[in-house]
JSON list of C-alpha atoms in Angstrom, two decimals:
[
{"chain": "A", "resi": 1, "resn": "VAL", "atom": "CA", "xyz": [75.15, -27.52, -98.11]},
{"chain": "A", "resi": 2, "resn": "THR", "atom": "CA", "xyz": [71.81, -29.06, -96.17]},
{"chain": "A", "resi": 3, "resn": "ARG", "atom": "CA", "xyz": [69.46, -27.57, -98.95]},
{"chain": "A", "resi": 4, "resn": "GLU", "atom": "CA", "xyz": [71.34, -29.39, -101.66]},
{"chain": "A", "resi": 5, "resn": "PHE", "atom": "CA", "xyz": [71.73, -32.63, -100.29]},
{"chain": "A", "resi": 6, "resn": "GLU", "atom": "CA", "xyz": [67.88, -32.71, -99.07]},
{"chain": "A", "resi": 7, "resn": "ARG", "atom": "CA", "xyz": [67.38, -32.01, -102.79]},
{"chain": "A", "resi": 8, "resn": "ALA", "atom": "CA", "xyz": [69.91, -34.98, -103.83]},
{"chain": "A", "resi": 9, "resn": "LYS", "atom": "CA", "xyz": [67.46, -37.35, -100.87]},
{"chain": "A", "resi": 10, "resn": "ALA", "atom": "CA", "xyz": [64.57, -36.26, -103.00]},
{"chain": "A", "resi": 11, "resn": "LEU", "atom": "CA", "xyz": [65.97, -37.38, -106.20]},
{"chain": "A", "resi": 12, "resn": "SER", "atom": "CA", "xyz": [67.17, -40.51, -105.28]},
{"chain": "A", "resi": 13, "resn": "PRO", "atom": "CA", "xyz": [65.65, -41.87, -101.97]},
{"chain": "A", "resi": 14, "resn": "GLU", "atom": "CA", "xyz": [67.41, -44.29, -101.99]},
{"chain": "A", "resi": 15, "resn": "TRP", "atom": "CA", "xyz": [71.13, -43.31, -102.42]},
{"chain": "A", "resi": 16, "resn": "PRO", "atom": "CA", "xyz": [72.04, -44.33, -98.57]},
{"chain": "A", "resi": 17, "resn": "ALA", "atom": "CA", "xyz": [75.19, -41.90, -98.63]},
{"chain": "A", "resi": 18, "resn": "VAL", "atom": "CA", "xyz": [73.23, -38.74, -98.66]},
{"chain": "A", "resi": 19, "resn": "TYR", "atom": "CA", "xyz": [71.08, -40.02, -95.40]},
{"chain": "A", "resi": 20, "resn": "TYR", "atom": "CA", "xyz": [74.59, -40.59, -93.63]},
{"chain": "A", "resi": 21, "resn": "ASN", "atom": "CA", "xyz": [76.24, -36.81, -95.02]},
{"chain": "A", "resi": 22, "resn": "LEU", "atom": "CA", "xyz": [73.06, -34.77, -93.83]},
{"chain": "A", "resi": 23, "resn": "GLY", "atom": "CA", "xyz": [72.93, -37.31, -91.04]},
{"chain": "A", "resi": 24, "resn": "LEU", "atom": "CA", "xyz": [76.31, -35.62, -89.96]},
{"chain": "A", "resi": 25, "resn": "LEU", "atom": "CA", "xyz": [75.42, -31.94, -90.90]},
{"chain": "A", "resi": 26, "resn": "TYR", "atom": "CA", "xyz": [72.64, -31.85, -88.82]},
{"chain": "A", "resi": 27, "resn": "GLU", "atom": "CA", "xyz": [74.35, -33.50, -85.51]},
{"chain": "A", "resi": 28, "resn": "LYS", "atom": "CA", "xyz": [76.91, -30.85, -86.05]},
{"chain": "A", "resi": 29, "resn": "LEU", "atom": "CA", "xyz": [74.51, -27.79, -86.49]},
{"chain": "A", "resi": 30, "resn": "THR", "atom": "CA", "xyz": [72.71, -29.79, -83.77]},
{"chain": "A", "resi": 31, "resn": "PHE", "atom": "CA", "xyz": [70.08, -30.18, -85.16]},
{"chain": "A", "resi": 32, "resn": "TYR", "atom": "CA", "xyz": [69.50, -33.57, -83.53]},
{"chain": "A", "resi": 33, "resn": "TYR", "atom": "CA", "xyz": [66.39, -34.88, -84.48]},
{"chain": "A", "resi": 34, "resn": "LYS", "atom": "CA", "xyz": [67.06, -34.33, -88.36]},
{"chain": "A", "resi": 35, "resn": "ALA", "atom": "CA", "xyz": [70.35, -36.56, -87.19]},
{"chain": "A", "resi": 36, "resn": "ILE", "atom": "CA", "xyz": [68.73, -38.90, -85.87]},
{"chain": "A", "resi": 37, "resn": "GLU", "atom": "CA", "xyz": [66.23, -39.49, -88.24]},
{"chain": "A", "resi": 38, "resn": "ASN", "atom": "CA", "xyz": [68.48, -39.53, -91.18]},
{"chain": "A", "resi": 39, "resn": "PHE", "atom": "CA", "xyz": [70.91, -41.96, -89.03]},
{"chain": "A", "resi": 40, "resn": "SER", "atom": "CA", "xyz": [67.74, -43.85, -88.63]},
{"chain": "A", "resi": 41, "resn": "ASP", "atom": "CA", "xyz": [67.09, -43.94, -92.60]},
{"chain": "A", "resi": 42, "resn": "TYR", "atom": "CA", "xyz": [70.75, -44.89, -93.52]},
{"chain": "A", "resi": 43, "resn": "LEU", "atom": "CA", "xyz": [70.80, -47.81, -91.50]},
{"chain": "A", "resi": 44, "resn": "LYS", "atom": "CA", "xyz": [67.43, -49.15, -92.95]},
{"chain": "A", "resi": 45, "resn": "PHE", "atom": "CA", "xyz": [69.14, -49.00, -96.28]},
{"chain": "A", "resi": 46, "resn": "ASP", "atom": "CA", "xyz": [72.71, -49.69, -95.48]},
{"chain": "A", "resi": 47, "resn": "SER", "atom": "CA", "xyz": [73.12, -51.59, -92.44]},
{"chain": "A", "resi": 48, "resn": "GLU", "atom": "CA", "xyz": [74.73, -54.90, -94.43]},
{"chain": "A", "resi": 49, "resn": "ASN", "atom": "CA", "xyz": [77.65, -52.76, -95.06]},
{"chain": "A", "resi": 50, "resn": "LEU", "atom": "CA", "xyz": [78.15, -51.45, -91.56]},
{"chain": "A", "resi": 51, "resn": "SER", "atom": "CA", "xyz": [79.76, -54.12, -88.31]},
{"chain": "A", "resi": 52, "resn": "LEU", "atom": "CA", "xyz": [77.52, -54.48, -85.64]},
{"chain": "A", "resi": 53, "resn": "GLU", "atom": "CA", "xyz": [80.47, -52.67, -83.37]},
{"chain": "A", "resi": 54, "resn": "GLU", "atom": "CA", "xyz": [79.49, -49.86, -86.37]},
{"chain": "A", "resi": 55, "resn": "ILE", "atom": "CA", "xyz": [75.72, -49.45, -85.96]},
{"chain": "A", "resi": 56, "resn": "ALA", "atom": "CA", "xyz": [76.16, -50.00, -82.03]},
{"chain": "A", "resi": 57, "resn": "LYS", "atom": "CA", "xyz": [78.38, -46.62, -81.84]},
{"chain": "A", "resi": 58, "resn": "ILE", "atom": "CA", "xyz": [76.12, -45.05, -84.39]},
{"chain": "A", "resi": 59, "resn": "ARG", "atom": "CA", "xyz": [73.31, -45.68, -81.39]},
{"chain": "A", "resi": 60, "resn": "VAL", "atom": "CA", "xyz": [74.90, -44.70, -78.36]},
{"chain": "A", "resi": 61, "resn": "GLU", "atom": "CA", "xyz": [75.77, -41.55, -79.95]},
{"chain": "A", "resi": 62, "resn": "LYS", "atom": "CA", "xyz": [72.24, -40.60, -81.65]},
{"chain": "A", "resi": 63, "resn": "LYS", "atom": "CA", "xyz": [71.40, -41.55, -77.79]},
{"chain": "A", "resi": 64, "resn": "ARG", "atom": "CA", "xyz": [73.78, -39.20, -76.34]},
{"chain": "A", "resi": 65, "resn": "ASN", "atom": "CA", "xyz": [72.96, -35.94, -78.54]},
{"chain": "A", "resi": 66, "resn": "HIS", "atom": "CA", "xyz": [69.07, -36.77, -78.28]},
{"chain": "A", "resi": 67, "resn": "GLU", "atom": "CA", "xyz": [69.60, -36.73, -74.34]},
{"chain": "A", "resi": 68, "resn": "ARG", "atom": "CA", "xyz": [71.76, -33.40, -74.21]},
{"chain": "A", "resi": 69, "resn": "LEU", "atom": "CA", "xyz": [69.12, -31.89, -76.81]},
{"chain": "A", "resi": 70, "resn": "GLU", "atom": "CA", "xyz": [66.46, -32.97, -73.70]},
{"chain": "A", "resi": 71, "resn": "LEU", "atom": "CA", "xyz": [68.46, -31.57, -70.92]},
{"chain": "A", "resi": 72, "resn": "ALA", "atom": "CA", "xyz": [68.67, -28.37, -73.05]},
{"chain": "A", "resi": 73, "resn": "LYS", "atom": "CA", "xyz": [65.05, -28.33, -74.12]},
{"chain": "A", "resi": 74, "resn": "ARG", "atom": "CA", "xyz": [64.03, -28.60, -69.93]},
{"chain": "A", "resi": 75, "resn": "LYS", "atom": "CA", "xyz": [66.54, -25.87, -69.03]},
{"chain": "A", "resi": 76, "resn": "MET", "atom": "CA", "xyz": [64.66, -23.88, -71.71]},
{"chain": "A", "resi": 77, "resn": "GLU", "atom": "CA", "xyz": [60.85, -24.33, -70.41]},
{"chain": "A", "resi": 78, "resn": "GLU", "atom": "CA", "xyz": [62.22, -24.13, -67.01]},
{"chain": "A", "resi": 79, "resn": "ARG", "atom": "CA", "xyz": [64.01, -20.82, -67.62]},
{"chain": "A", "resi": 80, "resn": "ARG", "atom": "CA", "xyz": [67.21, -22.11, -66.13]},
{"chain": "A", "resi": 81, "resn": "TRP", "atom": "CA", "xyz": [69.16, -21.80, -69.83]},
{"chain": "A", "resi": 82, "resn": "VAL", "atom": "CA", "xyz": [71.13, -19.19, -69.11]},
{"chain": "A", "resi": 83, "resn": "LEU", "atom": "CA", "xyz": [73.89, -17.75, -72.47]},
{"chain": "A", "resi": 84, "resn": "ILE", "atom": "CA", "xyz": [76.64, -15.95, -71.38]},
{"chain": "A", "resi": 85, "resn": "LYS", "atom": "CA", "xyz": [78.80, -14.06, -74.16]},
{"chain": "A", "resi": 86, "resn": "ARG", "atom": "CA", "xyz": [82.23, -13.07, -72.77]},
{"chain": "A", "resi": 87, "resn": "ILE", "atom": "CA", "xyz": [83.63, -10.17, -74.81]},
{"chain": "A", "resi": 88, "resn": "PRO", "atom": "CA", "xyz": [87.25, -10.96, -74.82]},
{"chain": "A", "resi": 89, "resn": "ALA", "atom": "CA", "xyz": [89.80, -7.92, -72.78]},
{"chain": "A", "resi": 90, "resn": "SER", "atom": "CA", "xyz": [91.42, -5.79, -74.97]},
{"chain": "A", "resi": 91, "resn": "LYS", "atom": "CA", "xyz": [94.89, -5.61, -75.88]},
{"chain": "A", "resi": 92, "resn": "PHE", "atom": "CA", "xyz": [94.89, -2.08, -75.14]},
{"chain": "A", "resi": 93, "resn": "GLY", "atom": "CA", "xyz": [93.26, -1.84, -71.85]},
{"chain": "A", "resi": 94, "resn": "GLY", "atom": "CA", "xyz": [89.46, -3.28, -72.30]}
]
């Protein structure tokens, strides 16, 4: 889906909705830098249609996601990041 939105952005770079939707998609995929980039571009094009409260909310959420990403990166660099996968117990005695 992101590939199609990226193509739409390339074809119509002044369409604010494509930046907003890409921001949402990248956020769901935890690609926060790309989400922030697209939300920022959206605000450049369409900030006159948003209230100051909505703009502030978007900025706070972008900052929070950026901080989460930075924390994860630090943990990975310090080798403190541990991925634990738990295999659910089987109904049949496992």
